Amino acid sequence: MFTATTMTMRTAKKVTPAVTTAAASIAAIDMDRTLTQLPFWSSLTEHEMETLRRSAFVRHYEKGAFIHSSDNECLGMLFVLSGEIRTYLLSEEGREVTLFRLYLGELCVLSASCVISQITFDTQMTAGMDTDVLIIPANIIAALKEKNLYVRCFLYELATKRFSDVMWAMQQIMFKGLDRRLADFLLAEAVRTGSDTIRMTHEQIAQHISSAREAVARMLKNFSEDGLVELKRGAITLRDTEGLNHLK
């Protein structure tokens, strides 16, 4: 059972890290250009900029690779350069609840609880696809937080945004039926990818909306019978977006 007061998971999912150097991919990354994409970059001093140039690094994670758990190293701040990161809670019984997903250009500090002491719940992170992540080490981002007021405000604003994402996810699970959550996910995914065909397995969708694969399969079958979607192996094509919108 999830503990609402502390939201602390005592059991970490056993996943073997699949970090690679991905030399060709990482070598192609222009570190200076990448760092300038950080929202607080222009508010740094020259010395702080140089510190980031020396300390920031890129890791490549293969699809399904384990990225972060509170039981592991305190990574610091993550900046997604490509791919997708799924952030979730894991219960003692092994049930997963997806909190949010991060895509190109998005940042997260939930992997830096050692930097922001107010982060008191444990999260797990895995790569939803092959993913490159820029990492600013925890000790570096902690030093910037103490010396640079703009960085400190940015970090707390970012932590607040992610916490809002967490609360939204919990609200969906507690107050929305599976049909509404599934319809909402399919429509959002179609908008995100720019395609009416969602290329995911039932298991993957179940992970994203925090449900059981069997329940998702049954609901998709109902959607198919109602003419809302067309089911194919490994793919779902939206046929009646207006009807799906009515379910939201």
PDB file of C-alpha atoms in Angstrom:
ATOM      1  CA  MET A   1       0.000   0.000   0.000  1.00  0.00           C
ATOM      2  CA  PHE A   2       1.276   3.498  -0.741  1.00  0.00           C
ATOM      3  CA  THR A   3       1.864   5.686   2.316  1.00  0.00           C
ATOM      4  CA  ALA A   4       0.230   9.024   1.657  1.00  0.00           C
ATOM      5  CA  THR A   5       1.999  10.845   4.474  1.00  0.00           C
ATOM      6  CA  THR A   6       5.551  10.273   3.422  1.00  0.00           C
ATOM      7  CA  MET A   7       5.085   8.609   0.039  1.00  0.00           C
ATOM      8  CA  THR A   8       8.262   6.668   0.848  1.00  0.00           C
ATOM      9  CA  MET A   9       8.811   3.426  -0.962  1.00  0.00           C
ATOM     10  CA  ARG A  10      10.760   0.830   0.968  1.00  0.00           C
ATOM     11  CA  THR A  11      11.307  -1.495  -1.967  1.00  0.00           C
ATOM     12  CA  ALA A  12      13.297  -0.359  -4.965  1.00  0.00           C
ATOM     13  CA  LYS A  13      12.704  -2.017  -8.282  1.00  0.00           C
ATOM     14  CA  LYS A  14      15.580  -4.286  -9.217  1.00  0.00           C
ATOM     15  CA  VAL A  15      16.662  -3.069 -12.605  1.00  0.00           C
ATOM     16  CA  THR A  16      20.155  -3.367 -13.966  1.00  0.00           C
ATOM     17  CA  PRO A  17      21.501   0.010 -15.073  1.00  0.00           C
ATOM     18  CA  ALA A  18      22.123   0.093 -18.813  1.00  0.00           C
ATOM     19  CA  VAL A  19      24.219   3.221 -18.995  1.00  0.00           C
ATOM     20  CA  THR A  20      26.566   3.392 -21.941  1.00  0.00           C
ATOM     21  CA  THR A  21      29.111   5.955 -22.969  1.00  0.00           C
ATOM     22  CA  ALA A  22      27.432   6.191 -26.372  1.00  0.00           C
ATOM     23  CA  ALA A  23      30.637   7.795 -27.584  1.00  0.00           C
ATOM     24  CA  ALA A  24      29.430   8.733 -31.061  1.00  0.00           C
ATOM     25  CA  SER A  25      26.197  10.255 -29.803  1.00  0.00           C
ATOM     26  CA  ILE A  26      27.781  12.163 -26.944  1.00  0.00           C
ATOM     27  CA  ALA A  27      30.720  13.384 -29.005  1.00  0.00           C
ATOM     28  CA  ALA A  28      28.266  14.997 -31.384  1.00  0.00           C
ATOM     29  CA  ILE A  29      26.758  17.101 -28.595  1.00  0.00           C
ATOM     30  CA  ASP A  30      27.961  20.699 -28.520  1.00  0.00           C
ATOM     31  CA  MET A  31      28.279  21.205 -24.754  1.00  0.00           C
ATOM     32  CA  ASP A  32      28.407  25.000 -24.928  1.00  0.00           C
ATOM     33  CA  ARG A  33      25.289  25.184 -27.090  1.00  0.00           C
ATOM     34  CA  THR A  34      23.542  22.667 -24.853  1.00  0.00           C
ATOM     35  CA  LEU A  35      24.336  24.558 -21.665  1.00  0.00           C
ATOM     36  CA  THR A  36      22.991  27.816 -23.089  1.00  0.00           C
ATOM     37  CA  GLN A  37      19.583  26.117 -23.295  1.00  0.00           C
ATOM     38  CA  LEU A  38      19.396  25.985 -19.504  1.00  0.00           C
ATOM     39  CA  PRO A  39      16.824  28.590 -18.372  1.00  0.00           C
ATOM     40  CA  PHE A  40      19.184  30.089 -15.791  1.00  0.00           C
ATOM     41  CA  TRP A  41      22.322  30.140 -17.959  1.00  0.00           C
ATOM     42  CA  SER A  42      22.235  33.879 -18.696  1.00  0.00           C
ATOM     43  CA  SER A  43      21.990  34.623 -14.957  1.00  0.00           C
ATOM     44  CA  LEU A  44      25.259  32.861 -14.135  1.00  0.00           C
ATOM     45  CA  THR A  45      28.579  34.595 -13.613  1.00  0.00           C
ATOM     46  CA  GLU A  46      31.474  33.769 -15.920  1.00  0.00           C
ATOM     47  CA  HIS A  47      33.029  31.681 -13.163  1.00  0.00           C
ATOM     48  CA  GLU A  48      29.772  29.737 -12.658  1.00  0.00           C
ATOM     49  CA  MET A  49      29.471  29.160 -16.412  1.00  0.00           C
ATOM     50  CA  GLU A  50      32.997  27.795 -16.536  1.00  0.00           C
ATOM     51  CA  THR A  51      32.265  25.533 -13.563  1.00  0.00           C
ATOM     52  CA  LEU A  52      29.303  24.038 -15.437  1.00  0.00           C
ATOM     53  CA  ARG A  53      31.377  23.569 -18.584  1.00  0.00           C
ATOM     54  CA  ARG A  54      33.895  21.543 -16.605  1.00  0.00           C
ATOM     55  CA  SER A  55      31.465  19.502 -14.492  1.00  0.00           C
ATOM     56  CA  ALA A  56      28.323  18.833 -16.564  1.00  0.00           C
ATOM     57  CA  PHE A  57      28.321  15.557 -18.457  1.00  0.00           C
ATOM     58  CA  VAL A  58      26.059  13.469 -20.683  1.00  0.00           C
ATOM     59  CA  ARG A  59      24.892   9.913 -20.115  1.00  0.00           C
ATOM     60  CA  HIS A  60      23.163   7.667 -22.593  1.00  0.00           C
ATOM     61  CA  TYR A  61      20.528   5.231 -21.347  1.00  0.00           C
ATOM     62  CA  GLU A  62      19.102   2.461 -23.476  1.00  0.00           C
ATOM     63  CA  LYS A  63      15.356   1.880 -23.546  1.00  0.00           C
ATOM     64  CA  GLY A  64      14.187   0.396 -20.256  1.00  0.00           C
ATOM     65  CA  ALA A  65      17.395   1.293 -18.418  1.00  0.00           C
ATOM     66  CA  PHE A  66      17.210   2.282 -14.776  1.00  0.00           C
ATOM     67  CA  ILE A  67      18.194   5.945 -14.285  1.00  0.00           C
ATOM     68  CA  HIS A  68      17.507   6.902 -10.693  1.00  0.00           C
ATOM     69  CA  SER A  69      16.225   5.744  -7.327  1.00  0.00           C
ATOM     70  CA  SER A  70      16.570   7.386  -3.939  1.00  0.00           C
ATOM     71  CA  ASP A  71      18.532   4.282  -2.923  1.00  0.00           C
ATOM     72  CA  ASN A  72      21.172   5.084  -5.539  1.00  0.00           C
ATOM     73  CA  GLU A  73      23.497   8.013  -6.117  1.00  0.00           C
ATOM     74  CA  CYS A  74      22.147  11.539  -5.892  1.00  0.00           C
ATOM     75  CA  LEU A  75      22.532  12.445  -9.553  1.00  0.00           C
ATOM     76  CA  GLY A  76      21.745  16.135  -9.472  1.00  0.00           C
ATOM     77  CA  MET A  77      19.669  18.022 -12.036  1.00  0.00           C
ATOM     78  CA  LEU A  78      18.638  16.205 -15.225  1.00  0.00           C
ATOM     79  CA  PHE A  79      18.139  17.896 -18.600  1.00  0.00           C
ATOM     80  CA  VAL A  80      16.662  15.656 -21.307  1.00  0.00           C
ATOM     81  CA  LEU A  81      18.529  15.986 -24.609  1.00  0.00           C
ATOM     82  CA  SER A  82      16.638  13.207 -26.398  1.00  0.00           C
ATOM     83  CA  GLY A  83      14.297  10.359 -25.616  1.00  0.00           C
ATOM     84  CA  GLU A  84      11.958   9.995 -22.653  1.00  0.00           C
ATOM     85  CA  ILE A  85      12.190   9.495 -18.889  1.00  0.00           C
ATOM     86  CA  ARG A  86       9.337   7.908 -16.956  1.00  0.00           C
ATOM     87  CA  THR A  87       9.141   8.853 -13.285  1.00  0.00           C
ATOM     88  CA  TYR A  88       7.092   6.643 -11.001  1.00  0.00           C
ATOM     89  CA  LEU A  89       6.473   5.402  -7.474  1.00  0.00           C
ATOM     90  CA  LEU A  90       6.927   1.767  -6.567  1.00  0.00           C
ATOM     91  CA  SER A  91       4.924   0.098  -3.795  1.00  0.00           C
ATOM     92  CA  GLU A  92       6.159  -2.659  -1.514  1.00  0.00           C
ATOM     93  CA  GLU A  93       4.007  -5.056  -3.552  1.00  0.00           C
ATOM     94  CA  GLY A  94       5.738  -3.996  -6.775  1.00  0.00           C
ATOM     95  CA  ARG A  95       2.892  -1.910  -8.175  1.00  0.00           C
ATOM     96  CA  GLU A  96       3.979   1.130 -10.186  1.00  0.00           C
ATOM     97  CA  VAL A  97       2.259   4.506 -10.330  1.00  0.00           C
ATOM     98  CA  THR A  98       3.466   6.785 -13.121  1.00  0.00           C
ATOM     99  CA  LEU A  99       3.862  10.371 -11.922  1.00  0.00           C
ATOM    100  CA  PHE A 100       5.014  12.118 -15.082  1.00  0.00           C
ATOM    101  CA  ARG A 101       7.198  11.759 -18.162  1.00  0.00           C
ATOM    102  CA  LEU A 102      10.019  14.019 -19.293  1.00  0.00           C
ATOM    103  CA  TYR A 103      10.849  14.753 -22.920  1.00  0.00           C
ATOM    104  CA  LEU A 104      13.314  16.809 -24.983  1.00  0.00           C
ATOM    105  CA  GLY A 105      14.225  20.082 -23.272  1.00  0.00           C
ATOM    106  CA  GLU A 106      12.608  19.289 -19.921  1.00  0.00           C
ATOM    107  CA  LEU A 107      14.379  19.349 -16.561  1.00  0.00           C
ATOM    108  CA  CYS A 108      13.885  17.589 -13.267  1.00  0.00           C
ATOM    109  CA  VAL A 109      15.310  17.924  -9.756  1.00  0.00           C
ATOM    110  CA  LEU A 110      13.471  15.040  -8.084  1.00  0.00           C
ATOM    111  CA  SER A 111      16.728  13.144  -8.617  1.00  0.00           C
ATOM    112  CA  ALA A 112      18.429  15.745  -6.418  1.00  0.00           C
ATOM    113  CA  SER A 113      16.755  15.267  -3.049  1.00  0.00           C
ATOM    114  CA  CYS A 114      20.200  15.634  -1.483  1.00  0.00           C
ATOM    115  CA  VAL A 115      20.212  19.196  -2.860  1.00  0.00           C
ATOM    116  CA  ILE A 116      16.644  20.212  -2.000  1.00  0.00           C
ATOM    117  CA  SER A 117      15.895  18.818   1.439  1.00  0.00           C
ATOM    118  CA  GLN A 118      12.165  19.499   1.092  1.00  0.00           C
ATOM    119  CA  ILE A 119      11.908  16.646  -1.421  1.00  0.00           C
ATOM    120  CA  THR A 120      10.879  13.864   0.955  1.00  0.00           C
ATOM    121  CA  PHE A 121       9.346  11.201  -1.267  1.00  0.00           C
ATOM    122  CA  ASP A 122      11.166   8.556  -3.241  1.00  0.00           C
ATOM    123  CA  THR A 123      10.855   8.200  -6.996  1.00  0.00           C
ATOM    124  CA  GLN A 124      12.177   5.790  -9.588  1.00  0.00           C
ATOM    125  CA  MET A 125      13.211   6.815 -13.095  1.00  0.00           C
ATOM    126  CA  THR A 126      13.669   4.691 -16.201  1.00  0.00           C
ATOM    127  CA  ALA A 127      14.283   5.462 -19.870  1.00  0.00           C
ATOM    128  CA  GLY A 128      11.126   5.080 -21.950  1.00  0.00           C
ATOM    129  CA  MET A 129      13.275   4.917 -25.083  1.00  0.00           C
ATOM    130  CA  ASP A 130      16.953   5.407 -25.907  1.00  0.00           C
ATOM    131  CA  THR A 131      17.697   8.614 -24.015  1.00  0.00           C
ATOM    132  CA  ASP A 132      20.518  11.141 -23.668  1.00  0.00           C
ATOM    133  CA  VAL A 133      20.565  13.201 -20.471  1.00  0.00           C
ATOM    134  CA  LEU A 134      22.713  16.153 -19.476  1.00  0.00           C
ATOM    135  CA  ILE A 135      23.524  15.856 -15.784  1.00  0.00           C
ATOM    136  CA  ILE A 136      24.665  18.679 -13.533  1.00  0.00           C
ATOM    137  CA  PRO A 137      26.198  16.905 -10.520  1.00  0.00           C
ATOM    138  CA  ALA A 138      24.498  17.327  -7.157  1.00  0.00           C
ATOM    139  CA  ASN A 139      27.434  19.102  -5.510  1.00  0.00           C
ATOM    140  CA  ILE A 140      27.632  21.620  -8.369  1.00  0.00           C
ATOM    141  CA  ILE A 141      23.936  22.451  -8.449  1.00  0.00           C
ATOM    142  CA  ALA A 142      23.973  22.666  -4.616  1.00  0.00           C
ATOM    143  CA  ALA A 143      26.799  25.221  -4.739  1.00  0.00           C
ATOM    144  CA  LEU A 144      24.989  27.248  -7.407  1.00  0.00           C
ATOM    145  CA  LYS A 145      21.812  27.193  -5.310  1.00  0.00           C
ATOM    146  CA  GLU A 146      23.643  28.688  -2.357  1.00  0.00           C
ATOM    147  CA  LYS A 147      25.494  31.396  -4.308  1.00  0.00           C
ATOM    148  CA  ASN A 148      23.025  32.374  -7.046  1.00  0.00           C
ATOM    149  CA  LEU A 149      19.573  33.574  -6.020  1.00  0.00           C
ATOM    150  CA  TYR A 150      18.145  33.100  -9.510  1.00  0.00           C
ATOM    151  CA  VAL A 151      19.251  29.457  -9.599  1.00  0.00           C
ATOM    152  CA  ARG A 152      17.775  28.888  -6.147  1.00  0.00           C
ATOM    153  CA  CYS A 153      14.406  30.342  -7.187  1.00  0.00           C
ATOM    154  CA  PHE A 154      14.449  28.352 -10.415  1.00  0.00           C
ATOM    155  CA  LEU A 155      15.101  25.075  -8.594  1.00  0.00           C
ATOM    156  CA  TYR A 156      12.262  25.612  -6.167  1.00  0.00           C
ATOM    157  CA  GLU A 157       9.902  26.630  -8.967  1.00  0.00           C
ATOM    158  CA  LEU A 158      10.889  23.498 -10.898  1.00  0.00           C
ATOM    159  CA  ALA A 159      10.388  21.297  -7.830  1.00  0.00           C
ATOM    160  CA  THR A 160       6.967  22.894  -7.309  1.00  0.00           C
ATOM    161  CA  LYS A 161       5.997  22.198 -10.915  1.00  0.00           C
ATOM    162  CA  ARG A 162       6.989  18.541 -10.646  1.00  0.00           C
ATOM    163  CA  PHE A 163       5.106  18.222  -7.371  1.00  0.00           C
ATOM    164  CA  SER A 164       2.038  19.636  -9.157  1.00  0.00           C
ATOM    165  CA  ASP A 165       2.521  16.933 -11.801  1.00  0.00           C
ATOM    166  CA  VAL A 166       2.576  14.352  -9.014  1.00  0.00           C
ATOM    167  CA  MET A 167      -0.642  15.694  -7.469  1.00  0.00           C
ATOM    168  CA  TRP A 168      -2.336  15.717 -10.882  1.00  0.00           C
ATOM    169  CA  ALA A 169      -1.376  12.077 -11.414  1.00  0.00           C
ATOM    170  CA  MET A 170      -2.763  11.114  -8.012  1.00  0.00           C
ATOM    171  CA  GLN A 171      -5.969  13.000  -8.729  1.00  0.00           C
ATOM    172  CA  GLN A 172      -6.398  11.107 -11.999  1.00  0.00           C
ATOM    173  CA  ILE A 173      -5.991   7.764 -10.262  1.00  0.00           C
ATOM    174  CA  MET A 174      -8.264   8.580  -7.334  1.00  0.00           C
ATOM    175  CA  PHE A 175     -11.103  10.398  -9.076  1.00  0.00           C
ATOM    176  CA  LYS A 176     -11.136   9.310 -12.729  1.00  0.00           C
ATOM    177  CA  GLY A 177     -12.344   5.978 -14.043  1.00  0.00           C
ATOM    178  CA  LEU A 178     -10.136   3.850 -16.270  1.00  0.00           C
ATOM    179  CA  ASP A 179     -12.125   4.748 -19.392  1.00  0.00           C
ATOM    180  CA  ARG A 180     -11.538   8.463 -18.869  1.00  0.00           C
ATOM    181  CA  ARG A 181      -7.863   8.039 -18.003  1.00  0.00           C
ATOM    182  CA  LEU A 182      -7.277   5.843 -21.044  1.00  0.00           C
ATOM    183  CA  ALA A 183      -9.102   8.214 -23.408  1.00  0.00           C
ATOM    184  CA  ASP A 184      -7.181  11.157 -21.986  1.00  0.00           C
ATOM    185  CA  PHE A 185      -3.849   9.356 -22.425  1.00  0.00           C
ATOM    186  CA  LEU A 186      -4.548   8.293 -26.021  1.00  0.00           C
ATOM    187  CA  LEU A 187      -5.568  11.794 -27.048  1.00  0.00           C
ATOM    188  CA  ALA A 188      -2.595  13.419 -25.298  1.00  0.00           C
ATOM    189  CA  GLU A 189      -0.190  10.943 -26.864  1.00  0.00           C
ATOM    190  CA  ALA A 190      -1.649  11.629 -30.326  1.00  0.00           C
ATOM    191  CA  VAL A 191      -1.104  15.356 -29.822  1.00  0.00           C
ATOM    192  CA  ARG A 192       2.435  14.831 -28.509  1.00  0.00           C
ATOM    193  CA  THR A 193       3.525  12.583 -31.377  1.00  0.00           C
ATOM    194  CA  GLY A 194       1.479  14.284 -34.087  1.00  0.00           C
ATOM    195  CA  SER A 195       0.013  10.930 -35.141  1.00  0.00           C
ATOM    196  CA  ASP A 196      -3.346   9.206 -34.664  1.00  0.00           C
ATOM    197  CA  THR A 197      -1.524   5.893 -34.321  1.00  0.00           C
ATOM    198  CA  ILE A 198      -0.137   5.160 -30.857  1.00  0.00           C
ATOM    199  CA  ARG A 199       2.666   2.606 -31.105  1.00  0.00           C
ATOM    200  CA  MET A 200       2.641   1.101 -27.639  1.00  0.00           C
ATOM    201  CA  THR A 201       1.850  -2.255 -26.117  1.00  0.00           C
ATOM    202  CA  HIS A 202      -0.968  -2.710 -23.616  1.00  0.00           C
ATOM    203  CA  GLU A 203       1.673  -3.191 -20.924  1.00  0.00           C
ATOM    204  CA  GLN A 204       3.334   0.130 -21.719  1.00  0.00           C
ATOM    205  CA  ILE A 205       0.028   1.986 -21.672  1.00  0.00           C
ATOM    206  CA  ALA A 206      -0.873   0.332 -18.371  1.00  0.00           C
ATOM    207  CA  GLN A 207       2.371   1.611 -16.878  1.00  0.00           C
ATOM    208  CA  HIS A 208       1.689   5.142 -18.048  1.00  0.00           C
ATOM    209  CA  ILE A 209      -1.839   5.316 -16.629  1.00  0.00           C
ATOM    210  CA  SER A 210      -1.093   3.204 -13.532  1.00  0.00           C
ATOM    211  CA  SER A 211      -3.429   0.333 -14.265  1.00  0.00           C
ATOM    212  CA  ALA A 212      -3.249  -3.405 -14.913  1.00  0.00           C
ATOM    213  CA  ARG A 213      -2.459  -4.664 -18.423  1.00  0.00           C
ATOM    214  CA  GLU A 214      -5.558  -6.888 -18.417  1.00  0.00           C
ATOM    215  CA  ALA A 215      -7.806  -3.950 -17.497  1.00  0.00           C
ATOM    216  CA  VAL A 216      -6.302  -1.789 -20.253  1.00  0.00           C
ATOM    217  CA  ALA A 217      -6.732  -4.613 -22.787  1.00  0.00           C
ATOM    218  CA  ARG A 218     -10.408  -4.993 -21.863  1.00  0.00           C
ATOM    219  CA  MET A 219     -11.050  -1.252 -22.061  1.00  0.00           C
ATOM    220  CA  LEU A 220      -9.313  -0.987 -25.440  1.00  0.00           C
ATOM    221  CA  LYS A 221     -11.458  -3.838 -26.693  1.00  0.00           C
ATOM    222  CA  ASN A 222     -14.539  -1.902 -25.564  1.00  0.00           C
ATOM    223  CA  PHE A 223     -13.220   1.214 -27.326  1.00  0.00           C
ATOM    224  CA  SER A 224     -12.676  -0.848 -30.468  1.00  0.00           C
ATOM    225  CA  GLU A 225     -16.192  -2.289 -30.362  1.00  0.00           C
ATOM    226  CA  ASP A 226     -17.566   1.248 -29.990  1.00  0.00           C
ATOM    227  CA  GLY A 227     -15.610   2.384 -33.057  1.00  0.00           C
ATOM    228  CA  LEU A 228     -13.373   4.730 -31.075  1.00  0.00           C
ATOM    229  CA  VAL A 229     -10.095   2.989 -31.937  1.00  0.00           C
ATOM    230  CA  GLU A 230      -8.694   0.306 -34.221  1.00  0.00           C
ATOM    231  CA  LEU A 231      -6.424  -2.257 -32.609  1.00  0.00           C
ATOM    232  CA  LYS A 232      -3.397  -3.779 -34.307  1.00  0.00           C
ATOM    233  CA  ARG A 233      -0.404  -5.612 -32.915  1.00  0.00           C
ATOM    234  CA  GLY A 234       1.694  -3.062 -31.033  1.00  0.00           C
ATOM    235  CA  ALA A 235      -0.386  -0.121 -32.270  1.00  0.00           C
ATOM    236  CA  ILE A 236      -3.695   1.660 -31.622  1.00  0.00           C
ATOM    237  CA  THR A 237      -5.215   3.982 -34.226  1.00  0.00           C
ATOM    238  CA  LEU A 238      -7.696   6.614 -33.086  1.00  0.00           C
ATOM    239  CA  ARG A 239     -10.846   6.509 -35.231  1.00  0.00           C
ATOM    240  CA  ASP A 240     -13.214   8.802 -33.314  1.00  0.00           C
ATOM    241  CA  THR A 241     -11.363  11.532 -31.424  1.00  0.00           C
ATOM    242  CA  GLU A 242     -14.624  13.377 -30.742  1.00  0.00           C
ATOM    243  CA  GLY A 243     -16.028  10.290 -29.058  1.00  0.00           C
ATOM    244  CA  LEU A 244     -12.859   9.902 -26.992  1.00  0.00           C
ATOM    245  CA  ASN A 245     -13.066  13.558 -25.992  1.00  0.00           C
ATOM    246  CA  HIS A 246     -16.581  12.988 -24.691  1.00  0.00           C
ATOM    247  CA  LEU A 247     -15.181  10.381 -22.318  1.00  0.00           C
ATOM    248  CA  LYS A 248     -12.593  12.735 -20.785  1.00  0.00           C
TER     249      LYS A 248
END
